[in-house]
Every structure is written in C-alpha cells, then in structure tokens.
Short mmCIF file of C-alpha atoms in Angstrom, two decimals:
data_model
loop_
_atom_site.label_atom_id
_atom_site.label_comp_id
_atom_site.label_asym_id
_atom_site.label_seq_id
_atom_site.Cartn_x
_atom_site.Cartn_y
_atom_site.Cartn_z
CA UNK S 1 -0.45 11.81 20.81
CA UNK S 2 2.77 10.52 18.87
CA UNK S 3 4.07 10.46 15.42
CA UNK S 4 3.08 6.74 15.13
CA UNK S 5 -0.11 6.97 16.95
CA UNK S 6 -1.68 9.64 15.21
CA UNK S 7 -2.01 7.08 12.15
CA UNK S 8 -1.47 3.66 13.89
CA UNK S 9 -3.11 3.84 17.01
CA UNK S 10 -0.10 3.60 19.34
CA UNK S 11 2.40 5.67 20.87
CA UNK S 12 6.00 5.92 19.93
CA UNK S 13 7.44 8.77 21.20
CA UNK S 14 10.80 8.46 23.50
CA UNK S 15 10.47 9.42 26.85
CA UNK S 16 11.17 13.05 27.81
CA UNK S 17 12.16 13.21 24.30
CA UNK S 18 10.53 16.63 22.08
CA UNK S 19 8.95 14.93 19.06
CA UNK S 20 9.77 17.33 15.80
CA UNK S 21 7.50 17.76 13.14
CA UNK S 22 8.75 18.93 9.40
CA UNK S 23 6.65 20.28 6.55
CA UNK S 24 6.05 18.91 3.54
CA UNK S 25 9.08 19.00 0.82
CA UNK S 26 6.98 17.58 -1.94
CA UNK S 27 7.97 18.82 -5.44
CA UNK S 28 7.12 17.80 -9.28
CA UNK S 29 9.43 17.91 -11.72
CA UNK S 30 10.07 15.46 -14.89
CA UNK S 31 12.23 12.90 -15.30
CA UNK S 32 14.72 13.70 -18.10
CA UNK S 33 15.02 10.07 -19.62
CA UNK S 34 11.77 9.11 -19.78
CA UNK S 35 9.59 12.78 -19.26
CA UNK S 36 7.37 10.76 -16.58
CA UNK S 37 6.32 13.33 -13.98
CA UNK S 38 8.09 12.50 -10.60
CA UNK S 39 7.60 13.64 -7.10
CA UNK S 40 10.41 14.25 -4.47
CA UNK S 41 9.77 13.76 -1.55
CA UNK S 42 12.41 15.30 -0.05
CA UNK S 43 14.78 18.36 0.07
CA UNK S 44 18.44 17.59 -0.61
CA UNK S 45 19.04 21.35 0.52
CA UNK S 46 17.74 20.89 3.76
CA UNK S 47 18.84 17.09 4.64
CA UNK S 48 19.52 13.32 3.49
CA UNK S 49 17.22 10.79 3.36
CA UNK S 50 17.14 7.35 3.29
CA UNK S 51 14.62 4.58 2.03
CA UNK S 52 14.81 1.80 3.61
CA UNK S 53 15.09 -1.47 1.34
CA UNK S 54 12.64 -3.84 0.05
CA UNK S 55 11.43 -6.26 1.47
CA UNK S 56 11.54 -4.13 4.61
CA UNK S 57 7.55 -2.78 6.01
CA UNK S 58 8.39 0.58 5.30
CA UNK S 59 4.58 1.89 3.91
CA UNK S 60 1.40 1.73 5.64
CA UNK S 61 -2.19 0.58 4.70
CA UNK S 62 -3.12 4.43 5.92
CA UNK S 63 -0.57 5.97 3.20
CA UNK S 64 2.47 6.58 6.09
CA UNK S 65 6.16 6.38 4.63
CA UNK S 66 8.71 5.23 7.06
CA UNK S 67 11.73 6.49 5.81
CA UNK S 68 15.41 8.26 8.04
CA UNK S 69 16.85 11.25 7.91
CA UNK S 70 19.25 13.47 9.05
CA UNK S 71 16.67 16.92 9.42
CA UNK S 72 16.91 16.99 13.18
CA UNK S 73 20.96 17.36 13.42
CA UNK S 74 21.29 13.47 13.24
CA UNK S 75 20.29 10.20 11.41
CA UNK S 76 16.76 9.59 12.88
CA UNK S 77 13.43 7.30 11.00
CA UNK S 78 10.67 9.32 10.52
CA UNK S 79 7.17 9.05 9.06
CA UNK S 80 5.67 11.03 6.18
CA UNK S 81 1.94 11.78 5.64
CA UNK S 82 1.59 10.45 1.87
CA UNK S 83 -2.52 10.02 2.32
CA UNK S 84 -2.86 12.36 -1.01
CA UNK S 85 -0.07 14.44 -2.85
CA UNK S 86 -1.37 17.30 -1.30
CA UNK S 87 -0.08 15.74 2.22
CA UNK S 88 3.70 15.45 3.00
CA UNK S 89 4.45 16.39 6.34
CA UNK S 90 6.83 14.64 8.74
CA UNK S 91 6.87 13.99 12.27
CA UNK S 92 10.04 11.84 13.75
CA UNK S 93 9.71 8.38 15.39
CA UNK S 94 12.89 8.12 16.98
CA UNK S 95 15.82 9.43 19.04
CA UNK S 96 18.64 6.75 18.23
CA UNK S 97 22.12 7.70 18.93
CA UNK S 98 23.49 5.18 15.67
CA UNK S 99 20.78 4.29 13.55
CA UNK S 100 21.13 1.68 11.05
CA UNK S 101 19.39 3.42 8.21
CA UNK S 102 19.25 -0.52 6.38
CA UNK S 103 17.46 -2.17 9.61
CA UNK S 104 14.62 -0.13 9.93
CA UNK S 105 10.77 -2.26 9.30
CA UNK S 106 7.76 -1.82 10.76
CA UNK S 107 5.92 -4.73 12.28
CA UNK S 108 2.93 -6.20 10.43
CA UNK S 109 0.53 -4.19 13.13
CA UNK S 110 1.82 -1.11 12.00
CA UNK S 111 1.92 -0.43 15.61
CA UNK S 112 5.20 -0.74 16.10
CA UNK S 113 8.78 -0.22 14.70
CA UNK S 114 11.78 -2.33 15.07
CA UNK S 115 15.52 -0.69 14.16
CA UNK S 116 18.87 -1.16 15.19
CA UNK S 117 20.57 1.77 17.25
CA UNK S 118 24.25 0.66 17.27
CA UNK S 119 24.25 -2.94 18.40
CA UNK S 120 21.27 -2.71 20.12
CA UNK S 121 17.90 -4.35 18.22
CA UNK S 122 14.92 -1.71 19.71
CA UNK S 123 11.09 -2.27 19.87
CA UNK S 124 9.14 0.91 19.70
CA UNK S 125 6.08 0.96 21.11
CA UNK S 126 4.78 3.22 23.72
CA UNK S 127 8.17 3.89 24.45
CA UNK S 128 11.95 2.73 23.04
CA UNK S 129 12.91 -0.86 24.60
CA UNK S 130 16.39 -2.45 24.01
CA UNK S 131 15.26 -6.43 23.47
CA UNK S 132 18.90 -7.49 22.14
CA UNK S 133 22.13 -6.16 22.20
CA UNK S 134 25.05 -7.67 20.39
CA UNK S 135 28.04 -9.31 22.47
CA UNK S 136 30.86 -7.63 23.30
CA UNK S 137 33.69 -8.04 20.74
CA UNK S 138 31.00 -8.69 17.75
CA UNK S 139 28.89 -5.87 15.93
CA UNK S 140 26.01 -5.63 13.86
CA UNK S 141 26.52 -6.79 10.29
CA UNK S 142 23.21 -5.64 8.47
CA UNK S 143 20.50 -8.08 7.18
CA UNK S 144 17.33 -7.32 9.59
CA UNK S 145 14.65 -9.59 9.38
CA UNK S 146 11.11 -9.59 11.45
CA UNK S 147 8.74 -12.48 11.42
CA UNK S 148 5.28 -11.37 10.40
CA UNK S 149 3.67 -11.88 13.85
CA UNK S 150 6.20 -9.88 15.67
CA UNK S 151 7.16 -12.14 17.62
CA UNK S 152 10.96 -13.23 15.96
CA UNK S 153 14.04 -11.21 14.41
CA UNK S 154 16.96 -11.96 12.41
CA UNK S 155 20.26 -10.11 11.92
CA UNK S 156 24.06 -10.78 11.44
CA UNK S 157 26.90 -10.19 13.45
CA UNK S 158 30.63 -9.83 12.83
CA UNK S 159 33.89 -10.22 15.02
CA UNK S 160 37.47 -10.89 13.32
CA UNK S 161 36.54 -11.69 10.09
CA UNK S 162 33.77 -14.44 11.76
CA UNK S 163 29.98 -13.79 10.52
CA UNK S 164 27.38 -15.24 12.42
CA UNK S 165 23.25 -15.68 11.87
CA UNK S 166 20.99 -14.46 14.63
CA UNK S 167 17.83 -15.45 15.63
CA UNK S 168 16.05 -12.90 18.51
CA UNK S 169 12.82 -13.06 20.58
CA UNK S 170 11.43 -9.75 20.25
CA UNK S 171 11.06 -9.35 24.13
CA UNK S 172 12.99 -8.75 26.83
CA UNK S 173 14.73 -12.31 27.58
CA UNK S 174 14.26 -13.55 24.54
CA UNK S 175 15.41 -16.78 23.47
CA UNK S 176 18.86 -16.20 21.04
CA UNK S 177 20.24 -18.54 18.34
CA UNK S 178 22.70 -19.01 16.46
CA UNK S 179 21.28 -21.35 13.07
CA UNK S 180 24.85 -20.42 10.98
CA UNK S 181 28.48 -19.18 11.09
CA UNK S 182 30.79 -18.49 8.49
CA UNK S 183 34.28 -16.92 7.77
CA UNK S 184 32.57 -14.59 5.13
CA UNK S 185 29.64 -12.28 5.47
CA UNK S 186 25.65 -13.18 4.91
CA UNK S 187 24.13 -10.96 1.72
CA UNK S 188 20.83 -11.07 3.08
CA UNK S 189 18.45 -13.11 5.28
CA UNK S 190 14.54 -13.40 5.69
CA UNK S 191 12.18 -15.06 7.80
CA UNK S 192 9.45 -16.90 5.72
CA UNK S 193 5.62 -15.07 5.78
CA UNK S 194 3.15 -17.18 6.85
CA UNK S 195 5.40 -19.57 8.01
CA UNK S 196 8.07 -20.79 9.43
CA UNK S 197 11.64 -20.90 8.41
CA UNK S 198 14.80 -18.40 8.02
CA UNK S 199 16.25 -18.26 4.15
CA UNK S 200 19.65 -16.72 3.93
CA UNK S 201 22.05 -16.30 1.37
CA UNK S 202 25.92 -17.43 1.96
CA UNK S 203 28.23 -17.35 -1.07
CA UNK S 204 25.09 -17.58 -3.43
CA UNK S 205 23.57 -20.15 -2.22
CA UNK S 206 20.21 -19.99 -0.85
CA UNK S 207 19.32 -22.04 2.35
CA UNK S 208 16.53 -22.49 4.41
CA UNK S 209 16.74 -23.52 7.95
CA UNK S 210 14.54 -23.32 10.74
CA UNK S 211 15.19 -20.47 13.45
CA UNK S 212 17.16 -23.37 15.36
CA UNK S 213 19.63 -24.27 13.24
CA UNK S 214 17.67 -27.35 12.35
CA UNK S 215 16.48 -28.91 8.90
CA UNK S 216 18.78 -26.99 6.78
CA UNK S 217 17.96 -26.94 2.85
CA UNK S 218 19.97 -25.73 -0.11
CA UNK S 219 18.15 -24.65 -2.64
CA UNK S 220 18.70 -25.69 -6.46
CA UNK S 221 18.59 -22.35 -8.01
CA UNK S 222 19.92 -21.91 -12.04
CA UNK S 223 22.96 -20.86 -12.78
CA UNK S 224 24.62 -22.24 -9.61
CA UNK S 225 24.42 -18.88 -7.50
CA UNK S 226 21.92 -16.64 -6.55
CA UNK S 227 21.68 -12.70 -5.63
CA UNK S 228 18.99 -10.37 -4.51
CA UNK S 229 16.49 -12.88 -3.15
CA UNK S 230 12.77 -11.87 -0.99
CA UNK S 231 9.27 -14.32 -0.27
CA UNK S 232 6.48 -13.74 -1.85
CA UNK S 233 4.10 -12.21 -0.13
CA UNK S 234 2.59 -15.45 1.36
CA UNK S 235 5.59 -17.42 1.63
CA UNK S 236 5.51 -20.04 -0.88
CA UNK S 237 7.71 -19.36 -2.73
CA UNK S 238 11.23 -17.36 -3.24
CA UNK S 239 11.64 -14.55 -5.62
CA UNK S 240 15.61 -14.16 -6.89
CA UNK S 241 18.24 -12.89 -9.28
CA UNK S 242 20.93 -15.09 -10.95
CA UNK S 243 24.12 -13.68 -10.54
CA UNK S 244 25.25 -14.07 -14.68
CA UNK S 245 28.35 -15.16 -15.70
CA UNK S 246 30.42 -13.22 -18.61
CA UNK S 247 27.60 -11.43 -20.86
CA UNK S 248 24.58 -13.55 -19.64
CA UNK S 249 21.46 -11.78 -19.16
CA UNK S 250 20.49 -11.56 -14.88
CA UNK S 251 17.39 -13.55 -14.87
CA UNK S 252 14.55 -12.97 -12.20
CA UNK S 253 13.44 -16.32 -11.34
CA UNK S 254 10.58 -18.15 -8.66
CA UNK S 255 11.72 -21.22 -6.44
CA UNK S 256 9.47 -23.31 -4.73
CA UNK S 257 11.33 -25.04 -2.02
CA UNK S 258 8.83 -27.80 -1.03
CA UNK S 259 8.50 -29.38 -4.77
CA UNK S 260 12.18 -27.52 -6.12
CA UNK S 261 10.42 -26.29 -8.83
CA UNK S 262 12.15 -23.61 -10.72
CA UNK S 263 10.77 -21.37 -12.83
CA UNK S 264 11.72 -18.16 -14.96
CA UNK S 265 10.05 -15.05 -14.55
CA UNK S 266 11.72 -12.63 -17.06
CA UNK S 267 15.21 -11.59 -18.18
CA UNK S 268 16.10 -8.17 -16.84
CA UNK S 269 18.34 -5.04 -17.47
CA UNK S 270 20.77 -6.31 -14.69
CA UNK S 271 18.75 -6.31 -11.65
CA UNK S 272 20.68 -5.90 -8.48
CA UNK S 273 17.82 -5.19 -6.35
CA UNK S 274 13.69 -5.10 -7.32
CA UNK S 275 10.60 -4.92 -5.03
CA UNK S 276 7.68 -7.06 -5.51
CA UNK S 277 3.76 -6.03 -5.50
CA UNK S 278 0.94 -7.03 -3.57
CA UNK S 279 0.04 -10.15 -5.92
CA UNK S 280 3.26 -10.62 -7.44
CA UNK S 281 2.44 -9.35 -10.81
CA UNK S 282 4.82 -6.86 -11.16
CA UNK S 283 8.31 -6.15 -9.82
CA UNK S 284 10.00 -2.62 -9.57
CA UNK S 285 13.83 -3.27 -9.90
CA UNK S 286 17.17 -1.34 -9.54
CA UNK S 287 19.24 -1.70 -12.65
CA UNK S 288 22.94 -1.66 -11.89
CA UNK S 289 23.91 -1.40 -15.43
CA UNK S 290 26.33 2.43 -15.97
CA UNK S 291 24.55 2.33 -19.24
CA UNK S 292 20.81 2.39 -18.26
CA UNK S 293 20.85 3.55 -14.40
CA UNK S 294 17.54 3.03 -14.26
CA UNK S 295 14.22 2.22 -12.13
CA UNK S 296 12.42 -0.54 -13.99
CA UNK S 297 8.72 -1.51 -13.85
CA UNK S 298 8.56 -5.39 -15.20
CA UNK S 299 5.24 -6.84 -15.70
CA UNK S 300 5.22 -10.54 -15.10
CA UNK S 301 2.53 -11.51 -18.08
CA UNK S 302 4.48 -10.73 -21.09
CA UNK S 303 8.03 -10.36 -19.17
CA UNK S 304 7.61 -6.97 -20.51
CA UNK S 305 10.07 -3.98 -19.08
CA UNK S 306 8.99 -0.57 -18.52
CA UNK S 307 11.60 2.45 -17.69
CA UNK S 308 10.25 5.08 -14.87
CA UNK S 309 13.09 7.06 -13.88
CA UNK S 310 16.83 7.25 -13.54
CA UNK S 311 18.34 6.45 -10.88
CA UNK S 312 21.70 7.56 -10.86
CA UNK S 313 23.06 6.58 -8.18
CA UNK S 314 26.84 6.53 -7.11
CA UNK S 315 26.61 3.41 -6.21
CA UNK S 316 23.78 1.20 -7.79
CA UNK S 317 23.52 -1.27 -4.94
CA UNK S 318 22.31 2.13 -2.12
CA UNK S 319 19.74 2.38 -4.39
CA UNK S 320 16.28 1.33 -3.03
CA UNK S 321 12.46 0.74 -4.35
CA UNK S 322 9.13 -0.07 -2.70
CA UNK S 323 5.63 -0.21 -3.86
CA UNK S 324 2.31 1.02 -1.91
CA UNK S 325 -0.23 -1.42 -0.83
CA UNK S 326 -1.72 -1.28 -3.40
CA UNK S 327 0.35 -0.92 -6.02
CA UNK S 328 -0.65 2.77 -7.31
CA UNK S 329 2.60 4.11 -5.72
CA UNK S 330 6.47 3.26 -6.26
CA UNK S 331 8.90 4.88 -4.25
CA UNK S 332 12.63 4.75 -4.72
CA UNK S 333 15.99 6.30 -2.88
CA UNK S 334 18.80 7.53 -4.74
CA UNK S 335 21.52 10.23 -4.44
CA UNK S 336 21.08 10.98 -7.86
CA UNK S 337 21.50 14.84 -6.71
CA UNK S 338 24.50 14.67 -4.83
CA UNK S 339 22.52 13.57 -1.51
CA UNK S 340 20.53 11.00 -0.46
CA UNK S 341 16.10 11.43 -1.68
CA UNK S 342 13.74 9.93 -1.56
CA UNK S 343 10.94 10.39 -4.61
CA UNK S 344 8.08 8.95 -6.33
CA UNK S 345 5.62 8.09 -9.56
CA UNK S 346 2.32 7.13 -9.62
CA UNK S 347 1.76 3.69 -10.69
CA UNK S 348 -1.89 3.97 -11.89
CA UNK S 349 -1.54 4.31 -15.71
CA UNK S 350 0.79 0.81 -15.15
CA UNK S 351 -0.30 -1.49 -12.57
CA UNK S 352 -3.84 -2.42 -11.38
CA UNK S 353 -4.88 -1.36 -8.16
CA UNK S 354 -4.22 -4.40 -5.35
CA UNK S 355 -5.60 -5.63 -1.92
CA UNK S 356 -3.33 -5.53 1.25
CA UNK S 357 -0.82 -8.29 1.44
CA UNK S 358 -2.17 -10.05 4.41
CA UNK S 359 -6.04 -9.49 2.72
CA UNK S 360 -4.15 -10.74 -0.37
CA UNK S 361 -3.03 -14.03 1.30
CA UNK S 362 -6.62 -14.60 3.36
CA UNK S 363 -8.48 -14.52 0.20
CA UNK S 364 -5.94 -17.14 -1.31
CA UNK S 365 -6.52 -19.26 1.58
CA UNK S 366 -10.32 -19.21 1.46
CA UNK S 367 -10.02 -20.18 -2.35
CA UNK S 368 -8.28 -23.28 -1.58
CA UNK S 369 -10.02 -24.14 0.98
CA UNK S 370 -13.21 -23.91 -1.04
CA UNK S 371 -11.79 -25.49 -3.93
CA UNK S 372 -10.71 -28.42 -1.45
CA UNK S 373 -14.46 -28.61 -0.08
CA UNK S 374 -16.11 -28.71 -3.46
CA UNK S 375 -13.77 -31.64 -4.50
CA UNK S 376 -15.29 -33.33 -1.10
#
C-alpha cells in the first residue's frame, strides 16, 4: 500500500520507485513573544521544509499534512501523520525531478495530488501522469489553481517578458485555454468553489472570467487595488487585502461579485498573506510588518487580533499559514531558524471546533433551500 493510500484509499506511489518513510520530528518548545507552546514539525538539522500556501488543499479530513521537503537528497511533497501529537511520521508521495514547492494541492477527494514537476502539471493517482506540459520557449510562472471537482487547473506561464493565464483539463488531451495575456506577471489566480469562474489578479485588479476567456468582470474593490485575494469556502464571495497607500492601515475586506457589494472585515497588522477557516469566522494571517513579524489569529466578530507566534521570516511574503478542518489546528512555514519549518499551535482555547468545508457548504444549501420552501 502507498503513502497516500494508507489514509486516502488510493495509491500514489511512482512506478519502480522505493517509497521512503521518515520518523516523526515533532518537538515543543515556546514561543518567545507570546510564551504560547508551539510544535515543530520538522527538523531544520536534518532537512527543509516547505508549506505549501493557502488556499492550496494541503490538510486532510483524516489529520494528513501535505507538505515538501528536501529529506530524501531532493525537493520531494510528502505526507505527515498529524492524527494526534503523538503521531508525526512521514512517508513521501513523490519522485519529481523539479518540484514546484508553491504548486502543490490535493484534489477535493483527497485521493489524489496535483503538482508541477518543471513545466510539466502531474496527476497522481495510482501512478504519476504528465496531463500538461508547458510549450517550448514559455515556463511555468507559479499561481496553481484546481477546480473543486478535479476536473480543471489553472497556472501561468512566462516567455520574454509575456505572461499568460492557463486553463488545463486535468486528463490526458485536455482541452487548453488561454482566458488572459499580459506584459507583466499574474499575483495569483483561483478557480471559484462551487462554481464556475477563474478570478485572477493583474496589476491589482481583481477579475473574473470564465475558463474561456469569456464574460470578463472587474471587480470594484476599495482603495483602487487589491493584494492577497482567496473564495470563501463556498464561492460566494472573495476574501482580499487592500494594498494601502502611505501609512494607511491594510484592510481585509469581502466582495460579492454578483451584487458588488463591498464590505470590511477588519483592519490588520499589514497582512500580506492570511488563511481562512472552515466558516469564515476567523482568518490566520502573515504580517509583513519588520516590527511585529508575526502570525496573527483575527476573529471576524469583534475584528479582534490575536498574536500566536513569530514568524520571522527573511522574507515575509515565503511565509505560509493553513488551518485544519476543523479549525483546532494552524500550521505555518517559516525559516525563522535559518531553514525552511514547518510548525504548529493548537487552536482550541481560540476558535470553535468546525465541520468540513464541503459539509460546511451542504448544510448552507439545505438551509436555503428550506428557508425557500417554508416561504412557499
């Protein structure tokens, strides 16, 4: 049995490949700043590791971590047993020869895992399969995006100082489009949950487009330009960060793009990057302030802030967060020891305990519906 199917139910191992297996790293220590007691989750004596970033699948229902790194002699994604605290132990997913340690995100199944090896986009499965590989003369520019049902990616591409916007059928033959080019790069781009549609974010501006090219939107966001921007979990509406001018205060905001409305969430400690929870009612963020280098719990009632850790890192924008399903766990990377880690603090004391995502967003439906039969 393989790494993946030993806690999803299907095989991942590459052929004729020897799957590796590491044992748990896990230690406790307190943060300085704040005294919190923090778990690492990995050895910086013994390797780097990478978190992917939010909103990339990276955690499982079963308590699996998807994270990468370099343990085996190269950059590789593995998956750690996080079940209890007692747990910890490794096993490796993949054999890439280039991984791309931002496009890594496991399908909504759990089943399977989608990265980028090079310029090749791989499904794994039972086995490795190349489904798109980037033209000759163009390369892989970051920004992976998987639709919920598996069946759709999205990436960017760059050739002399051209950026383009890629839509991909995840299977061999796929259909390929091209919805945008551009003569400077793409920050970020995500296909819409539940839905369909392809936001991306050019310049600060926010547009949504279908995977086509079709029906493109611009989005009214405040202040003129947006940053850091991910769905809510069901895909009504956009979460993002106003990119502040002079001393102004980087605002986490909601956008609804089929009525425009625009709402405030909270003022942060310069956001760069945050992860949302199950329900939306809290957001872990990345502050990319030198003065407070901080991981930041925000609590939507109250637009109350909460510091958990330091971050550190050399560079604030490497820096990456994700919550558990439900909520009780917040990971974050960081090379706030020299190397790239990956650690963790229970979110128990902090944040109420949530339903899955997709659970989440069945039980919303059924409430409308019922609310739309009763007015029958």
């Amino acid at each position: 049995m393989s790494a993946l199917a030993s806690t999803t139910g299907a095989s991942a191992a590459a052929p004729d490949k020897k799957l590796v297996t590491a044992p748990s790293e896990l230690r406790w220590f307190r943060d300085p700043a704040t005294e919190f007691e923090l778990l690492r989750l990995t050895d910086t004596a013994k390797s780097a590791a990478v978190l992917p970033p939010s909103p990339n699948r990276i955690v499982t229902r079963g308590g699996g971590l998807i994270y990468c790194s370099d343990r085996s002699g190269s950059m590789q994604v593995w998956r750690m047993d996080m079940r209890n605290a007692k747990s910890g132990q490794s096993q490796q997913l993949t054999h890439a020869e280039s991984l791309e340690t931002s496009a890594v995100t496991l399908l909504s199944d759990e089943r399977r895992l989608v990265y980028v090896d090079g310029n090749a986009l791989v499904l794994l499965n039972r086995r490795p399969e190349t489904v798109y590989t980037v033209e000759s003369g163009w390369t892989f520019a970051g920004n992976l995006s998987v639709s919920d049902d598996g069946s759709t990616a999205a990436l960017s591409e760059s050739r002399a100082g051209r950026y383009r916007l890629r839509v991909v059928g995840l299977k061999r033959g796929g259909s390929v489009a091209t919805p945008f080019e551009a003569s400077e790069p793409l920050r970020y781009c995500r296909l819409r949950p539940k839905r369909s549609g392809l936001l991306y974010n050019h310049n600060g501006v926010l547009t949504l487009v279908n995977s086509d090219g079709r029906g493109s939107k611009q989005l009214a966001v405040a202040g003129g330009k947006a940053g850091f921007a991910i769905w809510s979990m069901n895909g009504r509406t956009v979460f993002y960060l106003t990119v502040p001018v002079a001393r102004e205060n980087v605002q986490l905001r909601e956008h609804n793009p089929e009525t425009s409305e625009d709402k405030l969430i909270a003022n942060t400690t310069q956001f760069i990057s945050f992860a949302v929870n199950a329900d939306g009612s809290v957001f872990a963020g990345i502050s990319g302030s030198k003065a407070a280098p901080y991981v930041l719990l925000l609590v939507r009632a109250g637009r109350r802030e909460l510091t958990l850790a330091e971050h550190k890192a050399s560079v604030a924008d490497r820096a990456t967060v994700a919550f558990s399903v439900n909520s009780q766990r917040l990971f974050y990377g960081t090379d706030r020891e020299g190397k790239p880690a990956i650690y963790s603090i229970g979110m128990e004391k902090f944040v109420e305990d949530t339903i899955s995502p997709d659970t989440w967003d069945d039980e919303d439906e059924k409430k409308s519906k019922k609310k739309k039969k009763t007015a029958r």
